[in-house]
mmCIF file of C-alpha atoms and ligand atoms in Angstrom:
data_model
loop_
_atom_site.group_PDB
_atom_site.id
_atom_site.type_symbol
_atom_site.label_atom_id
_atom_site.label_comp_id
_atom_site.label_asym_id
_atom_site.label_seq_id
_atom_site.Cartn_x
_atom_site.Cartn_y
_atom_site.Cartn_z
ATOM 1 C CA MET A 19 67.005 145.108 109.042
ATOM 2 C CA ARG A 20 67.091 144.105 111.763
ATOM 3 C CA ASP A 21 63.557 144.061 112.227
ATOM 4 C CA ASN A 22 62.793 141.691 109.544
ATOM 5 C CA LEU A 23 65.334 139.848 110.283
ATOM 6 C CA MET A 24 63.703 138.871 113.584
ATOM 7 C CA GLU A 25 60.818 137.635 115.588
ATOM 8 C CA LYS A 26 61.393 137.495 119.651
ATOM 9 C CA GLY A 27 65.709 137.150 119.820
ATOM 10 C CA PHE A 28 67.330 140.840 121.455
ATOM 11 C CA MET A 29 71.264 141.685 121.949
ATOM 12 C CA LEU A 30 72.696 143.169 125.057
ATOM 13 C CA VAL A 31 75.712 144.554 125.872
ATOM 14 C CA CYS A 32 78.004 144.672 128.501
ATOM 15 C CA ASP A 33 81.145 147.232 128.459
ATOM 16 C CA GLY A 34 82.265 149.225 129.918
ATOM 17 C CA SER A 35 85.985 150.065 132.282
ATOM 18 C CA ASN A 36 88.249 147.483 131.640
ATOM 19 C CA GLY A 37 88.238 145.029 135.561
ATOM 20 C CA ALA A 38 84.645 146.335 135.997
ATOM 21 C CA GLY A 39 82.875 142.721 136.793
ATOM 22 C CA LYS A 40 81.661 143.109 133.404
ATOM 23 C CA THR A 41 82.439 138.269 133.617
ATOM 24 C CA THR A 42 80.336 138.150 136.715
ATOM 25 C CA VAL A 43 77.161 140.323 135.485
ATOM 26 C CA ILE A 44 77.300 138.650 132.228
ATOM 27 C CA LYS A 45 77.170 135.341 134.484
ATOM 28 C CA THR A 46 73.988 137.342 136.843
ATOM 29 C CA ILE A 47 72.188 137.628 133.140
ATOM 30 C CA GLU A 48 72.745 134.650 131.884
ATOM 31 C CA GLN A 49 71.341 132.867 134.844
ATOM 32 C CA TYR A 50 68.670 135.175 135.094
ATOM 33 C CA LEU A 51 67.288 134.353 131.538
ATOM 34 C CA LYS A 52 68.461 130.621 132.002
ATOM 35 C CA ASN A 53 66.163 130.687 134.830
ATOM 36 C CA LYS A 54 63.191 132.124 132.589
ATOM 37 C CA GLY A 55 63.780 129.528 130.136
ATOM 38 C CA LEU A 56 64.870 131.519 127.410
ATOM 39 C CA ASP A 57 67.262 130.449 125.249
ATOM 40 C CA VAL A 58 71.123 132.268 125.678
ATOM 41 C CA VAL A 59 74.283 133.161 123.682
ATOM 42 C CA ILE A 60 77.236 134.789 125.333
ATOM 43 C CA THR A 61 79.842 136.024 123.032
ATOM 44 C CA ARG A 62 82.010 138.894 123.124
ATOM 45 C CA GLU A 63 84.822 141.195 121.696
ATOM 46 C CA PRO A 64 86.758 141.317 120.317
ATOM 47 C CA GLY A 65 86.216 137.616 119.817
ATOM 48 C CA GLY A 66 82.804 135.806 119.708
ATOM 49 C CA THR A 67 83.544 133.374 116.230
ATOM 50 C CA PRO A 68 86.949 131.394 115.558
ATOM 51 C CA ILE A 69 88.171 133.703 113.262
ATOM 52 C CA GLY A 70 87.222 136.683 115.541
ATOM 53 C CA GLU A 71 89.507 134.978 118.808
ATOM 54 C CA LYS A 72 92.520 135.040 116.017
ATOM 55 C CA ILE A 73 92.088 138.305 115.374
ATOM 56 C CA ARG A 74 91.370 139.628 119.682
ATOM 57 C CA GLU A 75 94.459 137.460 119.917
ATOM 58 C CA VAL A 76 96.461 140.183 117.754
ATOM 59 C CA ILE A 77 95.513 143.132 118.811
ATOM 60 C CA LEU A 78 95.633 142.392 122.845
ATOM 61 C CA ASP A 79 99.220 140.942 121.679
ATOM 62 C CA PRO A 80 101.806 143.115 124.831
ATOM 63 C CA SER A 81 104.363 142.172 122.265
ATOM 64 C CA THR A 82 103.550 144.835 119.661
ATOM 65 C CA PRO A 83 102.802 148.057 121.199
ATOM 66 C CA GLU A 84 103.884 149.524 117.491
ATOM 67 C CA MET A 85 100.951 149.157 115.805
ATOM 68 C CA CYS A 86 99.276 151.992 114.060
ATOM 69 C CA ASP A 87 95.646 153.636 115.264
ATOM 70 C CA ILE A 88 94.028 152.748 111.617
ATOM 71 C CA THR A 89 94.782 149.106 111.585
ATOM 72 C CA GLU A 90 93.241 148.554 115.029
ATOM 73 C CA LEU A 91 90.519 149.952 113.983
ATOM 74 C CA MET A 92 90.351 147.985 110.711
ATOM 75 C CA LEU A 93 90.493 144.991 113.155
ATOM 76 C CA PHE A 94 87.942 145.662 115.262
ATOM 77 C CA GLY A 95 86.051 146.336 112.329
ATOM 78 C CA ALA A 96 87.208 142.611 110.830
ATOM 79 C CA ALA A 97 86.508 140.916 113.892
ATOM 80 C CA ARG A 98 83.143 142.315 114.136
ATOM 81 C CA ALA A 99 81.824 142.239 110.456
ATOM 82 C CA GLN A 100 82.511 138.224 111.152
ATOM 83 C CA HIS A 101 81.240 138.520 114.588
ATOM 84 C CA ILE A 102 77.377 139.723 113.385
ATOM 85 C CA THR A 103 77.620 137.399 110.397
ATOM 86 C CA GLU A 104 78.793 134.229 111.885
ATOM 87 C CA LYS A 105 77.562 134.650 114.977
ATOM 88 C CA ILE A 106 75.209 137.427 116.224
ATOM 89 C CA ILE A 107 72.327 137.249 113.326
ATOM 90 C CA PRO A 108 72.026 133.700 112.524
ATOM 91 C CA ALA A 109 71.557 133.664 117.068
ATOM 92 C CA LEU A 110 68.556 136.534 116.734
ATOM 93 C CA THR A 111 66.929 135.763 113.752
ATOM 94 C CA GLU A 112 66.295 131.763 115.874
ATOM 95 C CA GLY A 113 64.967 133.405 119.267
ATOM 96 C CA LYS A 114 67.717 133.568 121.091
ATOM 97 C CA VAL A 115 68.788 136.292 124.174
ATOM 98 C CA VAL A 116 72.127 137.396 122.529
ATOM 99 C CA ILE A 117 74.779 138.668 125.662
ATOM 100 C CA SER A 118 77.594 140.142 124.163
ATOM 101 C CA ASP A 119 82.136 141.006 126.180
ATOM 102 C CA ARG A 120 82.074 144.886 124.166
ATOM 103 C CA PHE A 121 80.342 145.912 121.829
ATOM 104 C CA ASP A 122 80.156 148.984 118.924
ATOM 105 C CA ALA A 123 80.750 151.346 121.322
ATOM 106 C CA ALA A 124 84.720 149.956 122.825
ATOM 107 C CA THR A 125 85.193 151.345 119.541
ATOM 108 C CA PHE A 126 83.883 155.017 119.708
ATOM 109 C CA SER A 127 84.795 155.047 123.592
ATOM 110 C CA PHE A 128 88.487 153.795 122.579
ATOM 111 C CA GLN A 129 90.024 154.342 119.472
ATOM 112 C CA HIS A 130 87.806 158.269 118.535
ATOM 113 C CA TYR A 131 87.189 158.978 122.744
ATOM 114 C CA ALA A 132 90.718 157.396 123.326
ATOM 115 C CA ARG A 133 93.027 157.178 120.770
ATOM 116 C CA GLY A 134 91.902 159.934 119.147
ATOM 117 C CA ILE A 135 90.839 158.594 115.516
ATOM 118 C CA ASP A 136 88.410 161.112 113.943
ATOM 119 C CA LEU A 137 84.952 160.211 113.927
ATOM 120 C CA ASN A 138 83.959 159.869 110.221
ATOM 121 C CA THR A 139 86.937 157.790 110.167
ATOM 122 C CA ILE A 140 85.524 155.307 112.760
ATOM 123 C CA CYS A 141 81.648 155.502 111.863
ATOM 124 C CA LYS A 142 83.154 154.487 107.853
ATOM 125 C CA ILE A 143 84.159 150.811 109.076
ATOM 126 C CA ASN A 144 82.041 150.799 112.374
ATOM 127 C CA ASP A 145 79.008 150.969 109.249
ATOM 128 C CA MET A 146 80.904 148.399 107.112
ATOM 129 C CA ALA A 147 80.899 146.088 109.565
ATOM 130 C CA LEU A 148 77.275 146.268 112.031
ATOM 131 C CA ASN A 149 75.779 146.717 107.960
ATOM 132 C CA GLY A 150 72.699 148.706 109.841
ATOM 133 C CA PHE A 151 72.530 146.590 112.815
ATOM 134 C CA SER A 152 72.447 147.584 116.331
ATOM 135 C CA PRO A 153 72.621 145.612 119.731
ATOM 136 C CA ASP A 154 68.774 146.287 122.118
ATOM 137 C CA MET A 155 71.056 147.094 124.679
ATOM 138 C CA ASN A 156 74.320 148.113 126.321
ATOM 139 C CA ILE A 157 74.862 148.356 130.002
ATOM 140 C CA ILE A 158 77.851 150.732 130.653
ATOM 141 C CA LEU A 159 79.912 149.284 134.242
ATOM 142 C CA ASP A 160 81.286 152.631 135.131
ATOM 143 C CA LEU A 161 84.578 152.669 137.544
ATOM 144 C CA ASP A 162 87.647 154.237 138.228
ATOM 145 C CA PRO A 163 90.151 153.140 135.315
ATOM 146 C CA LYS A 164 93.167 153.031 138.342
ATOM 147 C CA VAL A 165 90.329 150.631 140.312
ATOM 148 C CA GLY A 166 89.750 148.996 137.068
ATOM 149 C CA LEU A 167 93.535 147.958 136.761
ATOM 150 C CA GLU A 168 93.870 146.811 140.518
ATOM 151 C CA ARG A 169 91.440 144.381 140.150
ATOM 152 C CA VAL A 170 92.725 142.928 136.657
ATOM 153 C CA VAL A 171 96.151 143.046 138.605
ATOM 154 C CA GLN A 172 94.622 141.516 141.576
ATOM 155 C CA ARG A 173 93.201 138.805 139.638
ATOM 156 C CA GLY A 174 96.693 137.677 139.073
ATOM 157 C CA GLU A 175 95.604 138.935 135.301
ATOM 158 C CA GLY A 176 98.568 140.327 133.369
ATOM 159 C CA LEU A 177 97.815 143.121 131.413
ATOM 160 C CA ASP A 178 97.162 143.304 127.636
ATOM 161 C CA ARG A 179 97.930 145.772 125.219
ATOM 162 C CA MET A 180 95.113 148.642 125.673
ATOM 163 C CA GLU A 181 95.559 148.451 129.122
ATOM 164 C CA ASP A 182 98.869 148.452 129.027
ATOM 165 C CA GLU A 183 98.770 152.269 127.658
ATOM 166 C CA LYS A 184 98.385 155.374 129.630
ATOM 167 C CA MET A 185 95.825 155.504 132.164
ATOM 168 C CA GLU A 186 94.499 158.825 130.828
ATOM 169 C CA PHE A 187 94.257 157.265 127.933
ATOM 170 C CA LEU A 188 92.066 153.761 130.455
ATOM 171 C CA GLU A 189 90.434 157.363 131.228
ATOM 172 C CA LYS A 190 89.316 159.130 127.896
ATOM 173 C CA ALA A 191 87.671 155.927 127.751
ATOM 174 C CA ARG A 192 85.464 155.931 130.431
ATOM 175 C CA ASN A 193 84.138 159.351 129.708
ATOM 176 C CA GLY A 194 83.741 158.187 126.023
ATOM 177 C CA TYR A 195 81.106 155.355 127.792
ATOM 178 C CA LEU A 196 79.504 158.595 129.866
ATOM 179 C CA THR A 197 78.920 160.823 127.275
ATOM 180 C CA GLN A 198 77.565 157.965 125.228
ATOM 181 C CA ALA A 199 75.215 156.887 126.863
ATOM 182 C CA LYS A 200 74.209 160.735 127.714
ATOM 183 C CA GLN A 201 73.736 160.944 123.803
ATOM 184 C CA ALA A 202 71.691 157.623 123.314
ATOM 185 C CA PRO A 203 69.410 157.411 127.298
ATOM 186 C CA ASP A 204 67.977 155.453 125.219
ATOM 187 C CA LYS A 205 70.534 152.647 124.390
ATOM 188 C CA PHE A 206 72.236 153.009 127.212
ATOM 189 C CA THR A 207 72.773 152.201 131.398
ATOM 190 C CA VAL A 208 75.531 153.348 132.673
ATOM 191 C CA ILE A 209 75.781 151.148 136.663
ATOM 192 C CA ASP A 210 78.214 151.755 139.190
ATOM 193 C CA ALA A 211 80.876 149.328 139.471
ATOM 194 C CA SER A 212 82.142 149.959 142.224
ATOM 195 C CA LYS A 213 78.721 149.115 144.441
ATOM 196 C CA THR A 214 78.989 146.144 146.032
ATOM 197 C CA GLN A 215 78.374 143.195 143.168
ATOM 198 C CA GLU A 216 74.725 142.332 144.771
ATOM 199 C CA GLU A 217 73.498 145.967 144.364
ATOM 200 C CA VAL A 218 75.270 146.211 141.126
ATOM 201 C CA ALA A 219 72.907 142.606 139.747
ATOM 202 C CA LYS A 220 70.290 144.579 141.380
ATOM 203 C CA LEU A 221 70.594 147.079 139.200
ATOM 204 C CA VAL A 222 71.502 144.912 136.066
ATOM 205 C CA ILE A 223 68.196 143.237 136.351
ATOM 206 C CA SER A 224 65.935 146.449 137.177
ATOM 207 C CA VAL A 225 68.260 146.548 133.296
ATOM 208 C CA VAL A 226 66.909 143.183 131.678
ATOM 209 C CA ASP A 227 63.234 143.264 132.776
ATOM 210 C CA LYS A 228 61.883 146.679 130.993
ATOM 211 C CA LEU A 229 64.072 144.763 127.865
ATOM 212 C CA ILE A 230 62.027 142.046 128.167
ATOM 213 C CA GLU A 231 59.440 144.410 129.264
ATOM 214 C CA LYS A 232 59.353 146.278 125.973
ATOM 215 C CA LYS A 233 59.755 143.900 124.174
ATOM 216 C CA ALA A 234 56.928 141.496 125.325
ATOM 217 C CA PHE A 235 59.469 138.533 125.021
ATOM 218 C CA LEU A 236 56.606 136.622 127.833
HETATM 219 P P1 LIG B 316 88.276 142.684 127.617
HETATM 220 O O1 LIG B 316 87.609 142.433 126.370
HETATM 221 O O2 LIG B 316 88.881 141.715 128.263
HETATM 222 O O3 LIG B 316 87.918 144.030 127.994
HETATM 223 O O4 LIG B 316 89.703 143.068 126.622
HETATM 224 C C1 LIG B 316 89.170 143.787 125.412
HETATM 225 C C2 LIG B 316 90.118 145.754 125.289
HETATM 226 O O5 LIG B 316 89.848 145.828 123.721
HETATM 227 C C3 LIG B 316 89.730 146.336 125.885
HETATM 228 O O6 LIG B 316 90.943 147.130 126.649
HETATM 229 C C4 LIG B 316 88.828 147.350 125.583
HETATM 230 C C5 LIG B 316 89.464 146.854 123.498
HETATM 231 N N1 LIG B 316 88.216 147.511 122.957
HETATM 232 C C6 LIG B 316 88.600 148.624 122.193
HETATM 233 O O7 LIG B 316 89.398 149.092 122.325
HETATM 234 N N2 LIG B 316 87.372 149.048 120.648
HETATM 235 C C7 LIG B 316 86.781 147.796 120.761
HETATM 236 O O8 LIG B 316 86.128 147.897 119.807
HETATM 237 C C8 LIG B 316 86.865 146.420 121.462
HETATM 238 C C9 LIG B 316 85.592 145.558 121.603
HETATM 239 C C10 LIG B 316 87.688 146.020 122.329
#
């Protein structure tokens, strides 16, 4: 489905441990690509569309810890379906570069590896939302979740419903990303987010360069 739709656009996902520095990395990539004259769309999950942002508020609200696992999974799926249809496919079709702060790998990490929902159920919901679509590359910023949460707290941000989970939950999610990366090395690049900002930026740019080369973008 994807290749017929797209001419030159491609999609990069920045994902990984909470507090690992996704926002800074996304800004670095955005600037780098804009300097090359490319049209860049920054987006995020859950969210990225008006409907998706409303769903995000419901999912992450720390005042409703009673949300059941399947509700959570379906809400992430619903936000993703809207995101792909309303924003991602149209942008790629116009030849833009889409950079998303989290995407479908997060559902495998958090809802399967951490929450424990069986893979079959995860795939059913994800497949419905994705409809054959897959991003070109997932950059996984890997960090000890204890360090990540300290960073979130230092930034003065309150913890959302997911970050309010036990440390074990976040550790399982982290390992979920590492497992996915081992299983699909052509779609995942893991970057050690405990390195300095400059080192992380250098590594990320080399991933972007390889992707551009692969896409024969320039
Ligand atoms: P963040 O984007 O601010 O990191 O917050 C989003 C939270 O939602 C984060 O804890 C990861 C979680 N999440 C899932 O559990 N499943 C998903 O499919 C996505 C996209 C995010």
